[in-house]
């Protein structure tokens, strides 16, 4: 349990008021371990950091401290560098091993100063550490600086580098073990440098895999018919890396149950790889509406896979409902998916609503707006 503390208190005073041996956890501690040091660690994790007794017991198998001096110094360091009490403890709960740092000023501060020197704002650094607290554990000289130099040369833009790190700080470590070899593989496959830069910029996490597994993904994507010279090649690699083999098979099975053949599936994935990243329920709902309600052939949808990524509530259903109303009145025929769902709203309304007599147009517009309101 954490005490409610005034923001005017200093970090040392705040920490001194969070007692590590409160009655709340003594019963748990006495049964968890007979070791005094272990009991102190458990108590500190529960009462100062806010871990549950069960989680604290697990963590205490890997970290241990005899007094509160070392862990207090870590929390004090964070609070002295812009973190609130709650955000500092949130960082600790995400990366409890940080509490074992013997000297935060020696091990953490140089990394913060380096990021500032590269253009990261104080707000950027706070956000980065909250999202990726383990960055404080990485070697500045052996990992962070070499990685930063490598990607800075690639991006030739400080702002692009900052945005990429903010997406996934993992690109600041693992340079030689996976990132650089995987980038070199893309170059060997003939992927244009501009596409590689965009791949790193928007999908950096996809590079954090062993070269062997990354090569397997590249080969899978090539077998599916993607051209390394096209931008969709790296997009397909990203999607394929994000989906496990079992999940891939399950989603492929959903499309097959809706009547897609191997050719349909391959064509759809080549046109819009993200059709495989949609939730199972989303795929089912879109196919149900387009096939069973609007009457489109399943194979036709495979020619427009982007539809599976559009909002069901904000686009598919509102526009589809207008088309259903027109069909029921015999006011439209020879439907084409593109003008219905792929156009901007103004074009859709002109083609399917405003082109009719005023009374009819008013009713259609009312129907359209009612469906949109449900989404809101």
XYZ file of C-alpha atoms in Angstrom:
376
model
C 0.000 0.000 0.000
C 1.391 3.401 -0.951
C 0.872 6.421 1.252
C -0.773 9.540 -0.173
C 2.014 12.105 -0.202
C 2.266 15.819 -0.757
C 4.105 16.946 -3.886
C 5.994 19.478 -1.765
C 7.917 16.773 0.075
C 11.464 15.950 -1.005
C 12.214 12.477 -2.413
C 14.139 11.539 0.760
C 11.273 12.620 3.006
C 8.720 10.859 0.832
C 10.663 7.615 0.933
C 11.215 7.854 4.676
C 7.458 7.914 5.165
C 6.870 4.698 3.223
C 7.619 2.112 5.916
C 9.025 -1.198 4.648
C 7.782 -3.247 7.592
C 4.145 -2.249 7.904
C 1.671 -4.753 9.320
C 0.163 -5.200 5.848
C 2.808 -7.647 4.659
C 4.322 -9.154 7.811
C 2.104 -12.207 7.685
C 3.020 -12.836 4.094
C 6.709 -12.205 4.725
C 6.913 -14.542 7.715
C 5.616 -17.404 5.606
C 7.575 -16.457 2.482
C 11.040 -16.715 3.955
C 12.960 -16.997 7.220
C 15.756 -14.903 5.816
C 15.929 -11.376 7.213
C 17.361 -9.978 3.983
C 14.759 -11.734 1.913
C 12.009 -10.486 4.206
C 13.268 -6.928 3.908
C 13.338 -7.178 0.119
C 9.806 -8.542 0.060
C 8.549 -5.856 2.384
C 10.195 -3.084 0.392
C 8.785 -4.368 -2.887
C 5.280 -4.583 -1.424
C 5.056 -1.484 0.753
C 7.326 0.959 -1.039
C 6.982 -0.099 -4.658
C 3.402 -1.338 -4.642
C 3.936 -4.896 -5.870
C 1.438 -7.579 -4.937
C 2.795 -10.148 -2.435
C 2.800 -12.824 -5.133
C 4.669 -10.659 -7.637
C 7.100 -9.488 -4.958
C 7.874 -13.095 -4.042
C 8.756 -13.863 -7.656
C 10.918 -10.756 -8.055
C 12.742 -11.354 -4.765
C 14.119 -14.588 -6.195
C 16.238 -12.472 -8.542
C 16.999 -9.313 -6.576
C 17.927 -8.773 -2.958
C 19.074 -5.909 -0.742
C 19.832 -5.732 2.977
C 18.893 -2.096 3.570
C 16.777 0.493 1.842
C 19.738 2.717 0.967
C 20.367 1.280 -2.496
C 16.750 1.031 -3.725
C 15.886 4.398 -2.160
C 18.725 6.010 -4.100
C 17.257 4.723 -7.376
C 13.792 6.115 -6.665
C 15.308 9.386 -5.418
C 17.333 9.642 -8.618
C 14.221 9.303 -10.774
C 12.286 11.835 -8.707
C 15.207 14.271 -8.857
C 15.157 14.019 -12.651
C 11.573 14.950 -13.379
C 9.592 11.882 -12.400
C 6.647 12.154 -10.061
C 6.392 9.657 -7.227
C 3.802 7.610 -9.132
C 5.736 7.617 -12.421
C 9.003 6.718 -10.662
C 7.334 3.750 -8.985
C 5.716 2.807 -12.298
C 9.198 2.600 -13.829
C 10.342 0.393 -10.957
C 7.339 -1.898 -11.304
C 8.149 -2.318 -15.006
C 11.851 -2.952 -14.378
C 12.406 -3.894 -10.712
C 16.002 -4.910 -11.381
C 16.823 -1.181 -11.573
C 16.610 -1.152 -7.774
C 19.907 -3.029 -7.624
C 21.924 -0.207 -9.141
C 24.735 0.662 -6.748
C 25.132 4.215 -8.053
C 22.337 5.715 -10.216
C 24.329 8.887 -10.843
C 27.152 6.819 -12.289
C 25.114 4.336 -14.307
C 21.880 6.165 -15.227
C 22.789 9.841 -15.492
C 25.269 9.517 -18.415
C 22.523 7.907 -20.532
C 20.110 10.736 -19.810
C 22.788 13.320 -20.601
C 23.646 11.530 -23.846
C 20.009 11.544 -24.978
C 19.769 15.258 -24.195
C 22.912 15.915 -26.232
C 21.244 14.205 -29.208
C 18.162 16.416 -29.133
C 15.772 14.506 -26.877
C 13.691 16.891 -24.770
C 13.132 16.357 -21.047
C 9.598 15.241 -21.886
C 10.917 12.795 -24.509
C 13.309 11.261 -21.997
C 10.636 10.862 -19.318
C 8.285 9.221 -21.817
C 11.044 6.982 -23.165
C 12.083 5.714 -19.743
C 8.473 5.119 -18.686
C 7.801 3.122 -21.876
C 11.188 1.377 -22.022
C 12.777 1.533 -18.543
C 15.378 -1.118 -19.356
C 17.185 1.450 -21.496
C 18.772 2.586 -18.213
C 20.414 -0.839 -17.880
C 22.001 -0.830 -21.324
C 25.671 -0.063 -21.873
C 26.178 3.484 -23.099
C 29.570 2.857 -24.703
C 28.962 -0.624 -26.112
C 25.306 -0.441 -27.148
C 23.558 2.933 -27.093
C 26.234 5.131 -28.690
C 27.211 2.676 -31.501
C 23.543 2.061 -32.323
C 22.757 5.758 -32.294
C 25.674 6.495 -34.631
C 24.668 3.651 -36.972
C 21.089 4.844 -37.382
C 21.961 8.525 -37.446
C 24.093 7.830 -40.510
C 21.167 5.948 -42.052
C 18.455 8.526 -41.320
C 20.555 11.672 -41.744
C 17.900 13.364 -39.613
C 17.990 13.920 -35.877
C 14.210 14.150 -35.652
C 13.668 10.870 -37.531
C 16.114 9.180 -35.191
C 14.343 10.543 -32.116
C 10.923 9.443 -33.385
C 12.217 5.958 -34.164
C 13.770 5.529 -30.724
C 10.540 6.768 -29.137
C 8.656 4.043 -31.039
C 10.980 1.314 -29.873
C 14.113 1.914 -27.842
C 15.185 -1.635 -28.668
C 17.013 -0.374 -31.727
C 19.587 1.087 -29.329
C 20.845 -2.370 -28.455
C 21.406 -5.618 -30.314
C 23.085 -3.828 -33.213
C 25.710 -6.454 -34.019
C 23.736 -9.519 -32.958
C 20.630 -8.934 -35.057
C 19.862 -5.431 -36.334
C 22.861 -4.811 -38.609
C 22.883 -8.386 -40.029
C 19.159 -8.163 -40.799
C 19.544 -4.810 -42.516
C 22.443 -6.206 -44.543
C 20.231 -9.119 -45.616
C 17.628 -6.686 -46.944
C 20.345 -4.917 -48.918
C 21.581 -8.220 -50.319
C 18.015 -8.975 -51.446
C 18.032 -5.732 -53.427
C 15.626 -3.789 -51.210
C 16.039 -0.064 -52.008
C 17.739 1.932 -49.259
C 14.765 4.289 -48.975
C 12.504 1.317 -48.217
C 14.951 -0.003 -45.618
C 15.018 3.390 -43.908
C 11.218 3.456 -43.762
C 11.169 -0.120 -42.479
C 13.526 0.794 -39.633
C 11.688 4.039 -38.956
C 8.172 2.595 -38.701
C 8.710 -1.075 -37.832
C 11.937 -1.171 -35.778
C 10.694 -4.000 -33.578
C 10.603 -6.335 -36.584
C 14.404 -6.197 -36.791
C 14.852 -7.493 -33.242
C 15.055 -11.150 -34.134
C 17.906 -13.531 -34.863
C 19.317 -13.345 -38.413
C 18.260 -16.965 -38.969
C 14.613 -16.297 -38.140
C 14.635 -13.017 -40.054
C 15.953 -14.806 -43.137
C 13.175 -17.390 -42.815
C 10.634 -14.565 -42.826
C 12.231 -12.977 -45.878
C 12.083 -16.308 -47.711
C 8.428 -16.794 -46.722
C 7.548 -13.370 -48.083
C 9.381 -14.047 -51.342
C 7.498 -17.341 -51.753
C 4.237 -15.417 -51.383
C 5.191 -13.457 -54.488
C 6.491 -10.158 -53.108
C 9.058 -8.209 -55.089
C 12.009 -6.926 -52.981
C 12.030 -3.773 -55.105
C 8.511 -2.839 -53.999
C 7.671 -1.136 -50.700
C 5.114 -3.822 -49.844
C 7.988 -6.283 -49.468
C 9.143 -4.736 -46.173
C 5.537 -4.200 -45.048
C 4.893 -7.906 -45.596
C 8.013 -8.772 -43.587
C 6.716 -6.651 -40.721
C 3.260 -8.244 -40.770
C 4.722 -11.731 -41.053
C 7.090 -11.069 -38.144
C 4.199 -9.875 -35.957
C 2.100 -12.991 -36.491
C 3.021 -16.388 -35.088
C 2.752 -19.481 -37.245
C -0.347 -20.747 -35.444
C -2.073 -17.359 -35.666
C -1.241 -17.133 -39.354
C -2.785 -20.546 -39.993
C -5.879 -19.628 -37.995
C -6.480 -16.418 -39.933
C -5.806 -18.147 -43.229
C -8.391 -20.730 -42.184
C -10.980 -17.998 -41.584
C -10.539 -16.645 -45.106
C -10.722 -20.149 -46.553
C -13.996 -20.792 -44.731
C -15.339 -17.749 -46.535
C -14.396 -19.352 -49.826
C -10.977 -17.936 -50.596
C -8.685 -20.139 -52.665
C -4.884 -20.170 -52.442
C -4.779 -17.666 -55.296
C -7.338 -15.421 -53.565
C -5.367 -15.469 -50.345
C -1.999 -14.757 -51.962
C -3.445 -11.977 -54.108
C -5.104 -10.326 -51.103
C -1.972 -10.473 -48.981
C 0.165 -9.082 -51.802
C -2.251 -6.183 -52.314
C -2.616 -5.283 -48.636
C -0.529 -7.272 -46.129
C -2.326 -5.749 -43.145
C -5.417 -7.808 -43.972
C -3.670 -10.549 -41.982
C -3.157 -8.386 -38.902
C -6.851 -7.815 -38.247
C -8.551 -9.495 -35.286
C -10.419 -12.700 -36.102
C -13.710 -11.106 -35.043
C -13.090 -8.109 -37.325
C -12.429 -10.347 -40.328
C -15.580 -12.357 -39.647
C -17.736 -9.250 -39.159
C -16.587 -7.515 -42.353
C -16.956 -10.669 -44.451
C -20.396 -11.328 -42.943
C -21.613 -7.841 -43.853
C -20.118 -7.664 -47.339
C -20.958 -11.220 -48.402
C -24.179 -12.083 -46.598
C -25.810 -8.650 -46.404
C -24.546 -6.794 -49.466
C -24.209 -9.902 -51.608
C -20.646 -9.524 -52.863
C -18.732 -12.618 -53.902
C -16.033 -13.580 -51.431
C -13.449 -13.678 -54.233
C -14.265 -10.060 -55.102
C -13.362 -8.961 -51.584
C -9.976 -10.637 -52.039
C -9.400 -8.079 -54.806
C -10.031 -5.257 -52.301
C -8.396 -6.489 -49.063
C -7.993 -2.959 -47.717
C -11.715 -3.122 -46.889
C -10.897 -5.557 -44.095
C -8.857 -2.854 -42.367
C -11.489 -0.101 -42.579
C -13.676 0.731 -39.593
C -16.732 -1.502 -39.524
C -18.773 0.958 -37.452
C -17.622 4.222 -39.043
C -17.424 3.243 -42.709
C -18.514 -0.269 -43.707
C -21.893 -0.335 -41.939
C -22.962 3.323 -42.508
C -22.155 3.252 -46.220
C -23.353 -0.308 -46.666
C -26.674 0.580 -45.039
C -27.227 3.356 -47.577
C -26.499 0.924 -50.406
C -28.893 -1.652 -48.916
C -31.638 0.981 -48.837
C -30.954 1.863 -52.477
C -31.008 -1.819 -53.458
C -34.356 -2.365 -51.739
C -35.849 0.470 -53.808
C -34.217 -0.558 -57.056
C -32.247 2.677 -57.217
C -28.841 1.113 -57.735
C -27.376 -1.900 -59.530
C -24.024 -3.281 -60.712
C -22.344 -2.448 -57.430
C -18.610 -1.841 -57.239
C -16.767 -1.950 -53.938
C -14.345 0.883 -54.666
C -16.771 3.832 -55.006
C -18.783 2.615 -52.034
C -16.035 2.123 -49.482
C -12.707 3.452 -50.770
C -13.688 7.007 -51.664
C -13.697 9.972 -49.294
C -17.005 10.773 -47.626
C -17.861 13.732 -49.875
C -17.506 11.613 -53.015
C -19.570 8.791 -51.516
C -22.398 11.154 -50.539
C -22.429 12.787 -53.975
C -22.606 9.435 -55.753
C -25.047 7.586 -53.498
C -27.057 10.205 -51.579
C -27.206 13.717 -53.023
C -27.735 12.508 -56.590
C -31.308 11.455 -55.726
C -34.478 13.514 -55.338
C -34.466 15.731 -52.254
C -36.898 13.621 -50.217
C -35.017 10.439 -51.022
C -31.664 12.112 -50.387
C -32.835 13.418 -47.005
C -33.915 9.931 -45.923
C -30.655 8.381 -47.062
C -28.623 11.060 -45.312
C -30.618 10.553 -42.121
C -29.958 6.804 -42.296
C -26.248 7.367 -42.909
C -25.917 9.823 -40.033
C -27.848 7.533 -37.677
C -25.411 4.686 -38.357
C -22.464 7.025 -37.801
C -23.993 8.193 -34.532
C -24.074 4.605 -33.301
C -20.338 4.398 -33.882
C -19.769 7.573 -31.871
